[in-house]
Structures are given as C-alpha cells and as structure tokens.
mmCIF file of C-alpha atoms and ligand atoms in Angstrom:
data_model
loop_
_atom_site.group_PDB
_atom_site.id
_atom_site.type_symbol
_atom_site.label_atom_id
_atom_site.label_comp_id
_atom_site.label_asym_id
_atom_site.label_seq_id
_atom_site.Cartn_x
_atom_site.Cartn_y
_atom_site.Cartn_z
ATOM 1 C CA MET A 716 150.947 118.852 2.661
ATOM 2 C CA GLN A 717 152.978 116.162 1.276
ATOM 3 C CA PRO A 718 156.644 115.069 1.306
ATOM 4 C CA ARG A 719 158.541 115.574 -1.844
ATOM 5 C CA ASP A 720 158.097 113.130 -4.799
ATOM 6 C CA LEU A 721 159.184 109.734 -3.360
ATOM 7 C CA ALA A 722 157.699 107.702 -6.213
ATOM 8 C CA ALA A 723 161.120 106.372 -7.342
ATOM 9 C CA HIS A 724 162.077 105.591 -3.817
ATOM 10 C CA GLU A 725 161.959 101.845 -2.496
ATOM 11 C CA GLU A 726 161.790 100.685 0.971
ATOM 12 C CA TYR A 727 164.411 98.490 2.393
ATOM 13 C CA VAL A 728 163.428 94.804 2.681
ATOM 14 C CA ALA A 729 165.335 93.475 5.702
ATOM 15 C CA GLY A 730 165.862 89.761 6.654
ATOM 16 C CA ARG A 731 162.869 88.610 8.908
ATOM 17 C CA GLY A 732 163.628 88.449 12.599
ATOM 18 C CA ILE A 733 163.026 85.500 14.702
ATOM 19 C CA GLU A 734 160.447 87.283 17.110
ATOM 20 C CA GLU A 735 158.641 88.447 14.264
ATOM 21 C CA VAL A 736 158.236 85.008 12.588
ATOM 22 C CA ALA A 737 157.599 83.312 15.742
ATOM 23 C CA ARG A 738 154.745 85.487 16.738
ATOM 24 C CA GLU A 739 153.342 85.150 13.220
ATOM 25 C CA LEU A 740 153.257 81.286 13.566
ATOM 26 C CA GLY A 741 152.212 81.477 17.081
ATOM 27 C CA ARG A 742 155.492 79.556 18.192
ATOM 28 C CA ASP A 743 158.209 79.730 20.669
ATOM 29 C CA PRO A 744 161.152 81.860 19.510
ATOM 30 C CA GLY A 745 163.650 79.264 20.934
ATOM 31 C CA GLU A 746 162.660 76.797 18.315
ATOM 32 C CA PHE A 747 164.019 79.057 15.405
ATOM 33 C CA VAL A 748 167.322 79.870 13.973
ATOM 34 C CA LYS A 749 167.850 82.942 11.753
ATOM 35 C CA LEU A 750 170.324 82.704 8.825
ATOM 36 C CA ALA A 751 168.859 85.501 6.824
ATOM 37 C CA SER A 752 170.784 88.508 7.629
ATOM 38 C CA ASN A 753 174.495 87.719 7.594
ATOM 39 C CA GLU A 754 174.800 88.296 11.171
ATOM 40 C CA ASN A 755 177.759 86.893 13.368
ATOM 41 C CA PRO A 756 176.641 83.383 14.608
ATOM 42 C CA LEU A 757 179.134 83.539 17.533
ATOM 43 C CA GLY A 758 177.277 86.880 18.562
ATOM 44 C CA PRO A 759 179.161 90.138 19.540
ATOM 45 C CA SER A 760 182.765 90.407 20.419
ATOM 46 C CA PRO A 761 182.980 89.810 24.071
ATOM 47 C CA ALA A 762 185.352 92.811 24.524
ATOM 48 C CA GLY A 763 182.660 94.950 22.849
ATOM 49 C CA VAL A 764 180.059 93.780 25.342
ATOM 50 C CA ALA A 765 182.249 94.506 28.304
ATOM 51 C CA ALA A 766 183.130 97.990 26.999
ATOM 52 C CA ILE A 767 179.446 98.672 26.562
ATOM 53 C CA ARG A 768 178.885 97.840 30.251
ATOM 54 C CA ASP A 769 181.692 100.078 31.296
ATOM 55 C CA ILE A 770 180.440 103.111 29.229
ATOM 56 C CA ALA A 771 176.806 102.912 30.515
ATOM 57 C CA ASP A 772 177.529 105.580 33.436
ATOM 58 C CA GLU A 773 179.397 108.006 31.031
ATOM 59 C CA ILE A 774 176.701 108.510 28.373
ATOM 60 C CA HIS A 775 175.726 111.935 29.411
ATOM 61 C CA HIS A 776 178.676 113.235 27.537
ATOM 62 C CA TYR A 777 178.765 113.797 23.699
ATOM 63 C CA PRO A 778 181.110 111.354 22.068
ATOM 64 C CA LYS A 779 183.950 113.413 21.133
ATOM 65 C CA ALA A 780 187.043 111.794 22.787
ATOM 66 C CA VAL A 781 185.788 108.240 22.220
ATOM 67 C CA HIS A 782 185.116 109.353 18.511
ATOM 68 C CA ALA A 783 188.510 110.616 17.923
ATOM 69 C CA ASP A 784 190.129 107.526 19.696
ATOM 70 C CA LEU A 785 188.422 104.997 17.518
ATOM 71 C CA VAL A 786 189.337 107.034 14.378
ATOM 72 C CA ALA A 787 192.910 107.131 15.390
ATOM 73 C CA ALA A 788 192.816 103.321 15.972
ATOM 74 C CA LEU A 789 191.386 102.797 12.594
ATOM 75 C CA ALA A 790 193.651 105.034 10.827
ATOM 76 C CA ASN A 791 196.549 103.154 12.419
ATOM 77 C CA ARG A 792 195.135 99.886 11.420
ATOM 78 C CA TRP A 793 194.717 100.944 7.765
ATOM 79 C CA ASP A 794 197.976 103.137 7.922
ATOM 80 C CA VAL A 795 196.132 106.285 6.600
ATOM 81 C CA ALA A 796 195.662 109.736 8.211
ATOM 82 C CA ASP A 797 193.022 110.274 10.810
ATOM 83 C CA GLU A 798 190.962 112.486 8.412
ATOM 84 C CA GLN A 799 190.745 109.680 5.964
ATOM 85 C CA ILE A 800 188.458 107.588 8.382
ATOM 86 C CA TRP A 801 184.903 108.675 7.977
ATOM 87 C CA LEU A 802 182.971 107.119 10.776
ATOM 88 C CA ALA A 803 179.180 106.620 10.531
ATOM 89 C CA ASN A 804 176.126 105.224 11.683
ATOM 90 C CA GLY A 805 176.533 101.759 10.052
ATOM 91 C CA GLY A 806 178.159 101.195 6.574
ATOM 92 C CA ASP A 807 174.964 102.523 5.356
ATOM 93 C CA GLY A 808 175.693 105.924 7.100
ATOM 94 C CA ALA A 809 178.992 106.000 5.480
ATOM 95 C CA LEU A 810 177.294 105.518 2.135
ATOM 96 C CA ASP A 811 175.192 108.600 2.903
ATOM 97 C CA TYR A 812 178.115 110.609 3.701
ATOM 98 C CA LEU A 813 179.755 109.689 0.248
ATOM 99 C CA GLY A 814 176.469 110.441 -1.549
ATOM 100 C CA ARG A 815 176.323 113.981 0.305
ATOM 101 C CA ALA A 816 180.041 114.818 -0.364
ATOM 102 C CA MET A 817 179.717 113.801 -4.233
ATOM 103 C CA LEU A 818 176.237 114.093 -5.623
ATOM 104 C CA ASP A 819 174.896 117.280 -7.177
ATOM 105 C CA PRO A 820 171.102 116.918 -7.787
ATOM 106 C CA GLY A 821 170.463 114.788 -10.860
ATOM 107 C CA ASP A 822 173.835 113.191 -10.770
ATOM 108 C CA ALA A 823 173.760 109.291 -11.604
ATOM 109 C CA VAL A 824 175.048 106.412 -9.774
ATOM 110 C CA LEU A 825 175.756 102.866 -11.168
ATOM 111 C CA VAL A 826 175.117 99.917 -9.047
ATOM 112 C CA PRO A 827 175.165 96.134 -9.365
ATOM 113 C CA ASP A 828 171.926 94.224 -10.260
ATOM 114 C CA PRO A 829 171.427 92.027 -8.276
ATOM 115 C CA GLY A 830 173.000 93.989 -5.596
ATOM 116 C CA PHE A 831 172.804 95.816 -2.124
ATOM 117 C CA ALA A 832 169.547 97.870 -1.962
ATOM 118 C CA TYR A 833 170.804 100.628 -0.041
ATOM 119 C CA TYR A 834 173.328 102.026 -2.827
ATOM 120 C CA GLY A 835 170.250 103.268 -4.775
ATOM 121 C CA MET A 836 168.299 104.276 -1.888
ATOM 122 C CA SER A 837 170.887 106.429 -0.566
ATOM 123 C CA ALA A 838 171.585 108.042 -3.973
ATOM 124 C CA ARG A 839 167.804 108.841 -4.193
ATOM 125 C CA PHE A 840 167.960 110.430 -0.811
ATOM 126 C CA HIS A 841 170.714 112.837 -2.198
ATOM 127 C CA HIS A 842 168.646 113.597 -5.191
ATOM 128 C CA GLY A 843 170.420 111.278 -7.538
ATOM 129 C CA THR A 844 169.387 108.808 -10.014
ATOM 130 C CA VAL A 845 170.198 105.040 -10.218
ATOM 131 C CA ASN A 846 171.571 103.071 -13.232
ATOM 132 C CA THR A 847 172.472 99.385 -12.989
ATOM 133 C CA TYR A 848 175.122 97.083 -14.442
ATOM 134 C CA PRO A 849 174.390 93.269 -14.826
ATOM 135 C CA VAL A 850 175.780 90.645 -12.505
ATOM 136 C CA THR A 851 174.667 87.609 -14.495
ATOM 137 C CA GLU A 852 173.715 83.890 -13.438
ATOM 138 C CA ALA A 853 174.742 82.711 -16.825
ATOM 139 C CA ASP A 854 178.477 83.549 -15.884
ATOM 140 C CA GLY A 855 177.900 82.041 -12.337
ATOM 141 C CA PHE A 856 177.635 85.804 -11.156
ATOM 142 C CA ALA A 857 181.332 86.286 -11.910
ATOM 143 C CA LEU A 858 182.356 90.022 -11.458
ATOM 144 C CA SER A 859 184.870 91.618 -13.985
ATOM 145 C CA PRO A 860 185.312 95.156 -15.349
ATOM 146 C CA ALA A 861 183.229 93.958 -18.300
ATOM 147 C CA ASN A 862 180.150 93.902 -16.152
ATOM 148 C CA VAL A 863 180.757 97.661 -15.199
ATOM 149 C CA PHE A 864 181.662 98.854 -18.815
ATOM 150 C CA GLU A 865 178.762 97.141 -20.119
ATOM 151 C CA THR A 866 176.448 100.109 -19.109
ATOM 152 C CA TYR A 867 178.739 102.650 -17.567
ATOM 153 C CA ASP A 868 177.976 106.043 -18.861
ATOM 154 C CA GLY A 869 179.917 108.649 -17.094
ATOM 155 C CA GLU A 870 178.255 108.017 -13.660
ATOM 156 C CA ARG A 871 179.366 110.086 -10.695
ATOM 157 C CA ILE A 872 179.716 106.882 -8.243
ATOM 158 C CA VAL A 873 180.232 103.204 -9.167
ATOM 159 C CA TYR A 874 179.593 100.770 -6.513
ATOM 160 C CA LEU A 875 181.534 97.513 -6.443
ATOM 161 C CA THR A 876 180.703 95.030 -3.561
ATOM 162 C CA SER A 877 183.555 92.856 -3.046
ATOM 163 C CA PRO A 878 182.949 90.087 -1.666
ATOM 164 C CA HIS A 879 179.453 90.639 -3.424
ATOM 165 C CA ASN A 880 176.129 90.442 -1.544
ATOM 166 C CA PRO A 881 174.061 88.085 -2.366
ATOM 167 C CA THR A 882 176.329 86.033 -4.629
ATOM 168 C CA GLY A 883 179.596 85.754 -2.615
ATOM 169 C CA SER A 884 181.871 86.580 -5.912
ATOM 170 C CA ARG A 885 184.575 89.310 -5.868
ATOM 171 C CA PHE A 886 186.580 91.814 -7.667
ATOM 172 C CA SER A 887 190.358 91.584 -7.864
ATOM 173 C CA LEU A 888 192.428 94.579 -6.963
ATOM 174 C CA GLU A 889 193.473 94.601 -10.730
ATOM 175 C CA ASP A 890 189.751 94.694 -11.665
ATOM 176 C CA VAL A 891 189.107 97.568 -9.378
ATOM 177 C CA THR A 892 192.171 99.418 -10.813
ATOM 178 C CA THR A 893 191.063 98.826 -14.422
ATOM 179 C CA ILE A 894 187.564 100.150 -13.492
ATOM 180 C CA ALA A 895 188.935 103.286 -11.951
ATOM 181 C CA GLU A 896 191.214 103.806 -14.931
ATOM 182 C CA GLY A 897 188.718 103.127 -17.301
ATOM 183 C CA THR A 898 186.022 105.501 -15.799
ATOM 184 C CA ASP A 899 186.064 109.440 -15.891
ATOM 185 C CA GLU A 900 188.281 111.364 -13.723
ATOM 186 C CA GLU A 901 185.251 112.681 -11.802
ATOM 187 C CA THR A 902 183.820 109.078 -11.214
ATOM 188 C CA LEU A 903 184.424 107.681 -7.610
ATOM 189 C CA VAL A 904 184.640 103.876 -7.378
ATOM 190 C CA VAL A 905 183.318 102.748 -4.044
ATOM 191 C CA VAL A 906 184.474 99.241 -2.898
ATOM 192 C CA ASP A 907 182.195 98.029 -0.374
ATOM 193 C CA GLU A 908 184.173 95.407 1.634
ATOM 194 C CA ALA A 909 181.365 94.912 4.255
ATOM 195 C CA TYR A 910 182.435 91.178 3.990
ATOM 196 C CA GLY A 911 186.179 91.922 3.858
ATOM 197 C CA GLU A 912 187.328 89.951 6.784
ATOM 198 C CA PHE A 913 185.947 86.704 5.284
ATOM 199 C CA THR A 914 188.159 86.753 2.119
ATOM 200 C CA GLU A 915 191.904 86.294 1.764
ATOM 201 C CA ALA A 916 192.074 88.916 -0.946
ATOM 202 C CA PRO A 917 193.789 92.047 0.014
ATOM 203 C CA SER A 918 191.715 95.135 0.718
ATOM 204 C CA ALA A 919 191.322 97.952 -1.842
ATOM 205 C CA VAL A 920 192.488 100.503 0.735
ATOM 206 C CA GLU A 921 196.170 100.016 -0.813
ATOM 207 C CA LEU A 922 194.983 101.674 -3.951
ATOM 208 C CA LEU A 923 194.463 104.996 -2.135
ATOM 209 C CA ASP A 924 198.065 105.340 -1.847
ATOM 210 C CA ASP A 925 198.180 106.327 -5.559
ATOM 211 C CA ARG A 926 194.421 107.329 -6.470
ATOM 212 C CA ASP A 927 192.146 109.900 -5.469
ATOM 213 C CA ASP A 928 188.976 108.112 -7.119
ATOM 214 C CA VAL A 929 188.577 105.077 -4.934
ATOM 215 C CA ALA A 930 187.053 104.638 -1.609
ATOM 216 C CA VAL A 931 186.343 101.709 0.659
ATOM 217 C CA LEU A 932 183.502 100.807 2.963
ATOM 218 C CA ARG A 933 183.858 98.719 6.098
ATOM 219 C CA THR A 934 181.615 97.892 8.776
ATOM 220 C CA PHE A 935 181.503 96.470 12.372
ATOM 221 C CA SER A 936 178.107 94.641 11.602
ATOM 222 C CA LYS A 937 179.549 91.406 10.246
ATOM 223 C CA ALA A 938 182.695 89.950 11.411
ATOM 224 C CA TYR A 939 182.734 91.899 14.554
ATOM 225 C CA GLY A 940 179.262 91.015 15.374
ATOM 226 C CA LEU A 941 178.025 94.583 16.222
ATOM 227 C CA ALA A 942 174.953 94.967 13.797
ATOM 228 C CA GLY A 943 172.713 96.279 16.346
ATOM 229 C CA LEU A 944 174.946 99.122 17.311
ATOM 230 C CA ARG A 945 175.248 100.653 13.886
ATOM 231 C CA LEU A 946 178.846 101.154 13.355
ATOM 232 C CA GLY A 947 180.791 101.547 10.015
ATOM 233 C CA TYR A 948 183.069 103.713 8.066
ATOM 234 C CA ALA A 949 184.551 104.847 4.698
ATOM 235 C CA ILE A 950 188.144 105.121 3.974
ATOM 236 C CA VAL A 951 188.661 107.825 1.596
ATOM 237 C CA PRO A 952 191.645 109.361 -0.386
ATOM 238 C CA GLY A 953 193.684 112.008 1.365
ATOM 239 C CA ALA A 954 192.914 114.608 -1.399
ATOM 240 C CA TRP A 955 189.199 115.230 -0.406
ATOM 241 C CA ALA A 956 189.065 113.625 3.100
ATOM 242 C CA ASP A 957 188.410 117.053 4.678
ATOM 243 C CA ALA A 958 184.940 117.068 3.261
ATOM 244 C CA TYR A 959 183.797 114.816 5.983
ATOM 245 C CA ALA A 960 183.691 117.797 8.340
ATOM 246 C CA LYS A 961 181.258 119.542 5.972
ATOM 247 C CA VAL A 962 178.984 116.531 5.394
ATOM 248 C CA ASN A 963 178.794 114.434 8.638
ATOM 249 C CA THR A 964 175.852 114.551 11.210
ATOM 250 C CA PRO A 965 177.621 115.956 14.203
ATOM 251 C CA PHE A 966 178.641 112.996 16.497
ATOM 252 C CA ALA A 967 178.082 110.398 13.561
ATOM 253 C CA ALA A 968 178.572 107.416 15.786
ATOM 254 C CA SER A 969 177.342 106.944 19.296
ATOM 255 C CA ALA A 970 179.576 106.776 22.443
ATOM 256 C CA VAL A 971 178.415 103.471 22.907
ATOM 257 C CA ALA A 972 179.184 102.377 19.389
ATOM 258 C CA CYS A 973 182.618 103.936 19.375
ATOM 259 C CA THR A 974 183.585 102.510 22.642
ATOM 260 C CA ALA A 975 182.475 98.934 21.638
ATOM 261 C CA GLY A 976 184.015 99.453 18.253
ATOM 262 C CA LEU A 977 187.420 100.289 19.748
ATOM 263 C CA ALA A 978 187.388 97.305 22.027
ATOM 264 C CA ALA A 979 186.138 94.972 19.377
ATOM 265 C CA LEU A 980 188.844 96.090 16.876
ATOM 266 C CA GLY A 981 191.428 94.827 19.588
ATOM 267 C CA ASP A 982 189.487 91.415 19.884
ATOM 268 C CA ASP A 983 191.433 89.535 17.186
ATOM 269 C CA GLU A 984 190.532 86.360 18.890
ATOM 270 C CA HIS A 985 186.751 86.689 18.078
ATOM 271 C CA VAL A 986 187.322 87.872 14.287
ATOM 272 C CA GLU A 987 189.641 84.722 13.874
ATOM 273 C CA LYS A 988 187.114 82.265 15.510
ATOM 274 C CA THR A 989 184.274 83.889 13.474
ATOM 275 C CA THR A 990 186.020 83.712 10.170
ATOM 276 C CA ASP A 991 187.296 80.208 10.929
ATOM 277 C CA LEU A 992 183.861 79.290 11.622
ATOM 278 C CA VAL A 993 182.467 80.944 8.405
ATOM 279 C CA ARG A 994 185.064 79.058 6.248
ATOM 280 C CA TRP A 995 183.840 75.654 7.694
ATOM 281 C CA SER A 996 180.168 76.590 7.330
ATOM 282 C CA ARG A 997 180.473 77.755 3.778
ATOM 283 C CA GLU A 998 182.509 74.723 2.675
ATOM 284 C CA TYR A 999 179.989 72.277 4.501
ATOM 285 C CA MET A 1000 177.106 74.047 2.694
ATOM 286 C CA ARG A 1001 178.744 73.863 -0.715
ATOM 287 C CA GLU A 1002 179.668 70.257 -0.299
ATOM 288 C CA ARG A 1003 176.558 69.052 1.264
ATOM 289 C CA LEU A 1004 173.573 71.031 -0.325
ATOM 290 C CA GLU A 1005 171.960 69.305 -3.025
ATOM 291 C CA ALA A 1006 171.385 72.461 -4.883
ATOM 292 C CA SER A 1007 173.470 74.507 -7.026
ATOM 293 C CA THR A 1008 175.704 76.854 -5.166
ATOM 294 C CA TYR A 1009 178.374 79.487 -5.985
ATOM 295 C CA GLU A 1010 181.812 79.926 -4.572
ATOM 296 C CA SER A 1011 181.367 82.530 -1.756
ATOM 297 C CA HIS A 1012 184.031 84.872 -0.101
ATOM 298 C CA GLY A 1013 181.351 86.144 2.288
ATOM 299 C CA ASN A 1014 179.706 84.720 5.467
ATOM 300 C CA PHE A 1015 176.821 83.284 3.400
ATOM 301 C CA VAL A 1016 176.200 80.980 0.427
ATOM 302 C CA LEU A 1017 173.786 81.573 -2.394
ATOM 303 C CA ALA A 1018 171.610 78.479 -3.497
ATOM 304 C CA GLU A 1019 169.437 77.845 -6.425
ATOM 305 C CA VAL A 1020 166.337 76.201 -5.004
ATOM 306 C CA GLY A 1021 163.503 76.624 -7.526
ATOM 307 C CA ASP A 1022 160.644 78.761 -6.065
ATOM 308 C CA ALA A 1023 162.476 80.689 -3.377
ATOM 309 C CA SER A 1024 159.344 82.092 -1.783
ATOM 310 C CA ASP A 1025 157.868 78.448 -1.486
ATOM 311 C CA VAL A 1026 161.179 77.045 -0.093
ATOM 312 C CA THR A 1027 161.739 79.903 2.383
ATOM 313 C CA GLU A 1028 158.266 79.405 3.659
ATOM 314 C CA THR A 1029 158.593 75.654 4.199
ATOM 315 C CA LEU A 1030 161.975 76.094 5.938
ATOM 316 C CA LYS A 1031 160.147 78.618 8.054
ATOM 317 C CA GLN A 1032 157.570 76.057 9.244
ATOM 318 C CA ARG A 1033 160.735 73.995 10.158
ATOM 319 C CA GLY A 1034 162.014 76.583 12.303
ATOM 320 C CA ILE A 1035 164.717 78.078 9.901
ATOM 321 C CA ILE A 1036 164.787 81.472 8.528
ATOM 322 C CA VAL A 1037 166.803 82.183 5.277
ATOM 323 C CA ARG A 1038 166.704 84.992 2.795
ATOM 324 C CA ASP A 1039 164.394 84.733 -0.149
ATOM 325 C CA CYS A 1040 166.317 86.466 -2.790
ATOM 326 C CA SER A 1041 163.098 87.580 -4.831
ATOM 327 C CA SER A 1042 163.834 91.192 -3.495
ATOM 328 C CA PHE A 1043 167.171 90.952 -5.182
ATOM 329 C CA GLY A 1044 165.662 89.988 -8.346
ATOM 330 C CA LEU A 1045 166.624 86.301 -7.975
ATOM 331 C CA PRO A 1046 163.156 84.457 -7.319
ATOM 332 C CA GLU A 1047 164.816 81.083 -7.571
ATOM 333 C CA HIS A 1048 167.615 81.675 -5.024
ATOM 334 C CA VAL A 1049 167.958 81.816 -1.232
ATOM 335 C CA ARG A 1050 170.780 83.250 0.596
ATOM 336 C CA ILE A 1051 171.835 81.359 3.684
ATOM 337 C CA THR A 1052 174.141 82.866 6.420
ATOM 338 C CA CYS A 1053 176.774 80.797 7.668
ATOM 339 C CA GLY A 1054 175.720 79.692 11.099
ATOM 340 C CA THR A 1055 177.317 77.776 14.094
ATOM 341 C CA LYS A 1056 178.270 74.079 13.186
ATOM 342 C CA ARG A 1057 174.871 72.863 14.593
ATOM 343 C CA GLU A 1058 172.934 75.564 12.679
ATOM 344 C CA THR A 1059 174.638 74.945 9.369
ATOM 345 C CA LYS A 1060 174.120 71.186 9.585
ATOM 346 C CA ARG A 1061 170.475 71.690 10.530
ATOM 347 C CA VAL A 1062 169.812 74.120 7.666
ATOM 348 C CA VAL A 1063 171.598 71.736 5.172
ATOM 349 C CA SER A 1064 169.656 68.578 6.303
ATOM 350 C CA ALA A 1065 166.421 70.523 6.279
ATOM 351 C CA LEU A 1066 166.931 72.191 2.932
ATOM 352 C CA ASN A 1067 167.963 68.883 1.283
ATOM 353 C CA GLU A 1068 164.918 67.404 2.472
ATOM 354 C CA VAL A 1069 162.628 70.081 1.310
ATOM 355 C CA LEU A 1070 164.329 69.926 -2.107
ATOM 356 C CA ALA A 1071 163.803 66.156 -2.219
ATOM 357 C CA GLU A 1072 160.064 66.355 -1.648
HETATM 358 C C1 PLP B 1039 175.777 94.569 5.568
HETATM 359 C C2 PLP B 1039 176.246 95.339 4.470
HETATM 360 C C3 PLP B 1039 176.572 96.724 4.665
HETATM 361 C C4 PLP B 1039 176.799 97.442 5.816
HETATM 362 O O1 PLP B 1039 175.839 97.265 6.823
HETATM 363 P P1 PLP B 1039 175.862 98.274 8.073
HETATM 364 O O2 PLP B 1039 175.105 97.376 8.997
HETATM 365 O O3 PLP B 1039 174.879 99.494 7.673
HETATM 366 O O4 PLP B 1039 177.223 98.604 8.519
HETATM 367 C C5 PLP B 1039 177.021 97.508 3.475
HETATM 368 N N1 PLP B 1039 176.935 96.919 2.111
HETATM 369 C C6 PLP B 1039 176.750 95.547 2.152
HETATM 370 C C7 PLP B 1039 176.770 94.771 0.765
HETATM 371 C C8 PLP B 1039 176.175 94.773 3.160
HETATM 372 O O5 PLP B 1039 175.781 93.609 3.120
#
C-alpha cells in the first residue's frame, strides 16, 4: 500500500545544526557558531529552565491544570478571553489548528513568496491548495496591501508575516486592516508575529476587538528562547474561538512546555536583554556588512552576497553557520541570525573577508 498522493507536498528545510556540520567536517562542535535558525543567542529564559527542573517529578500527570494556567496568563497579557488563546505544539502547531478549523478539501490559501514554508505545508496536510503573492527584491522586499491584492483570488486564508521571515520587513496595522477589509468575508487573515517582540510596532491583536476575520500567531521559540520545547499559540476572534475544542489534539502542549512557558512569560528581564541585544546586533550588521542588507524588524538580517550556497559553504569552513536562502527562492541571499556581540562581530568580519576574496 501507499500513503495518499503526496506529490505536491514539500519537506521542511531546517537551518543546519552545529553537531551535524561539525560531524560532516570532522571538527570539534565547540569551534562553531550557529546563526541559521533565528534562535535566542542568550539561551532559554533562566526562569523557564528552573521551572522545567521543578516539574520533572510531576510529569506522570496529563497537563490539564498547567495548560489552563498558561492560557489564563496569556489571555490576561493580551486582554482577551481564555478561549481565544489556542495553545499548540509550537507556532507551527497553531497554524495546523487554524487549517483544521478553516479549510474544507480544495480550499486555497495565499502565502508570501519568498516566505515561511510551513504555511503551504500545513495547508496541504489539510487538503488545501497553495497560491502565492510576491514579495519582491526590486521594492527592497517592502510589504503593502498591493502585494497581496496582486494575486488574491478569494482564498480562505491569507498569511501575513510581520515582521517577515526571511526579509525582516513588516506590515503596518493599517495595512492589515486594509487587507482584511478588501478580502472576502470568509477569508481569514493570519498575522504571524513570531518575531513580534523584536519590533516596536503594535501587535495586530488589538484588531480582534472589532474584527472576526483576523487571527494572530505568537511563539515562545524566538524571544523567549524555548524553540526546543515547541510552544506557541494563536489568538483568535471571540466569534469562533470555541472551534479550538473541536480541532485541537488533546493536551496540545506538554506539561513541561506549559510550565516553562508560564515561567518564561513572567521573565521580562530575559526578553528585554534579548531584544536589546538583537537591536544592537542587527544595527551592527547593517552598518558594518559590506553587502546590501535590508532594514529588519526581526532577530536576523538578510544580506545579498552573490552565490549564497558558495558563501554559506565558505563560512561553514570558518566555523560559522548562516542560512542559505536558496530554499526561500533567494539564491543570492543569506539570512544571518542576530548573535551575541562576539558572534555578531565574528560573522561580520568573516563574511566581509569572504566577500572581498
Ligand atoms: C519561527 C517561526 C514560526 C514559529 O515557529 P515555532 O518554533 O513552530 O513556534 C512561525 N512563523 C515564522 C515566520 C517563523 O519564523
């Protein structure tokens, strides 16, 4: 027998890990820095780590109470009702729940190109089809409603990534409103704010007070430093928030994840240190890199380097792992995650040397 027809499905290409690269080159992992996956250069929230240790002896219980506690804390933070928080196994899991709740077989979604691969993957899992709207280099990868309306054709879900991965640009709230107004009543606009902590711009959550066609995605993977735990959530309008009960996989986030997430949520100091460092690092890269870069509101900078695959390979030999953006359809760009001050200086001087050769 065979699985269903998966010909249109694509595999996710993750940033490469230190262990993997060190083994391939037969070198010591300690020589490498990884700036390829937009992880937190300061590590996890210390409060989150302590909470994980504390809960270890309790994990024979299903995560009912801790799940409810985290939902309540998030609802309080965003000033929404508890049922509007759709907790999930990573932001990716929350995208799946939105797909489960919205898509009938054959429904289409509209995703940015270049953009985050999982939107399309998740839609296909849910028997949907995928159309794209252009984000173009000629405009400096600027985002506006015009990008979306260039190809919008009544899709069921439109994905906006703000700040955008891999370019770092963003939509204003007026833009989001214009898009929600200009699309059909039955089109959901999902604003993916995975990098929301790194921008000064307000969250689109405030639009949910007046609209039932906008949802927001958030994650603990980036600013909170908990990527390995897999914890994220959608914030959805009250009008259909009760659908969560019908689409979520029971115990959507683990007890370890919920407990650590709750502690990390209260750890403002770690988030502040992280966002301060990211602001420093992305400015340093933009000022010092001898390559075209783009204003970034995320914890990474996109740089035009010529042959991205070649440059990524050469940097790897020098112990630095960055993200070759060929898989995003940008074979001349690399995406560099904001590192510590030392890591940032190291990648800038190494990349400048490689570009000068
Ligand atoms: C990292 C990221 C996410 C969420 O990642 P999770 O680790 O699954 O929470 C969502 N969207 C974009 C654009 C991202 O870069």
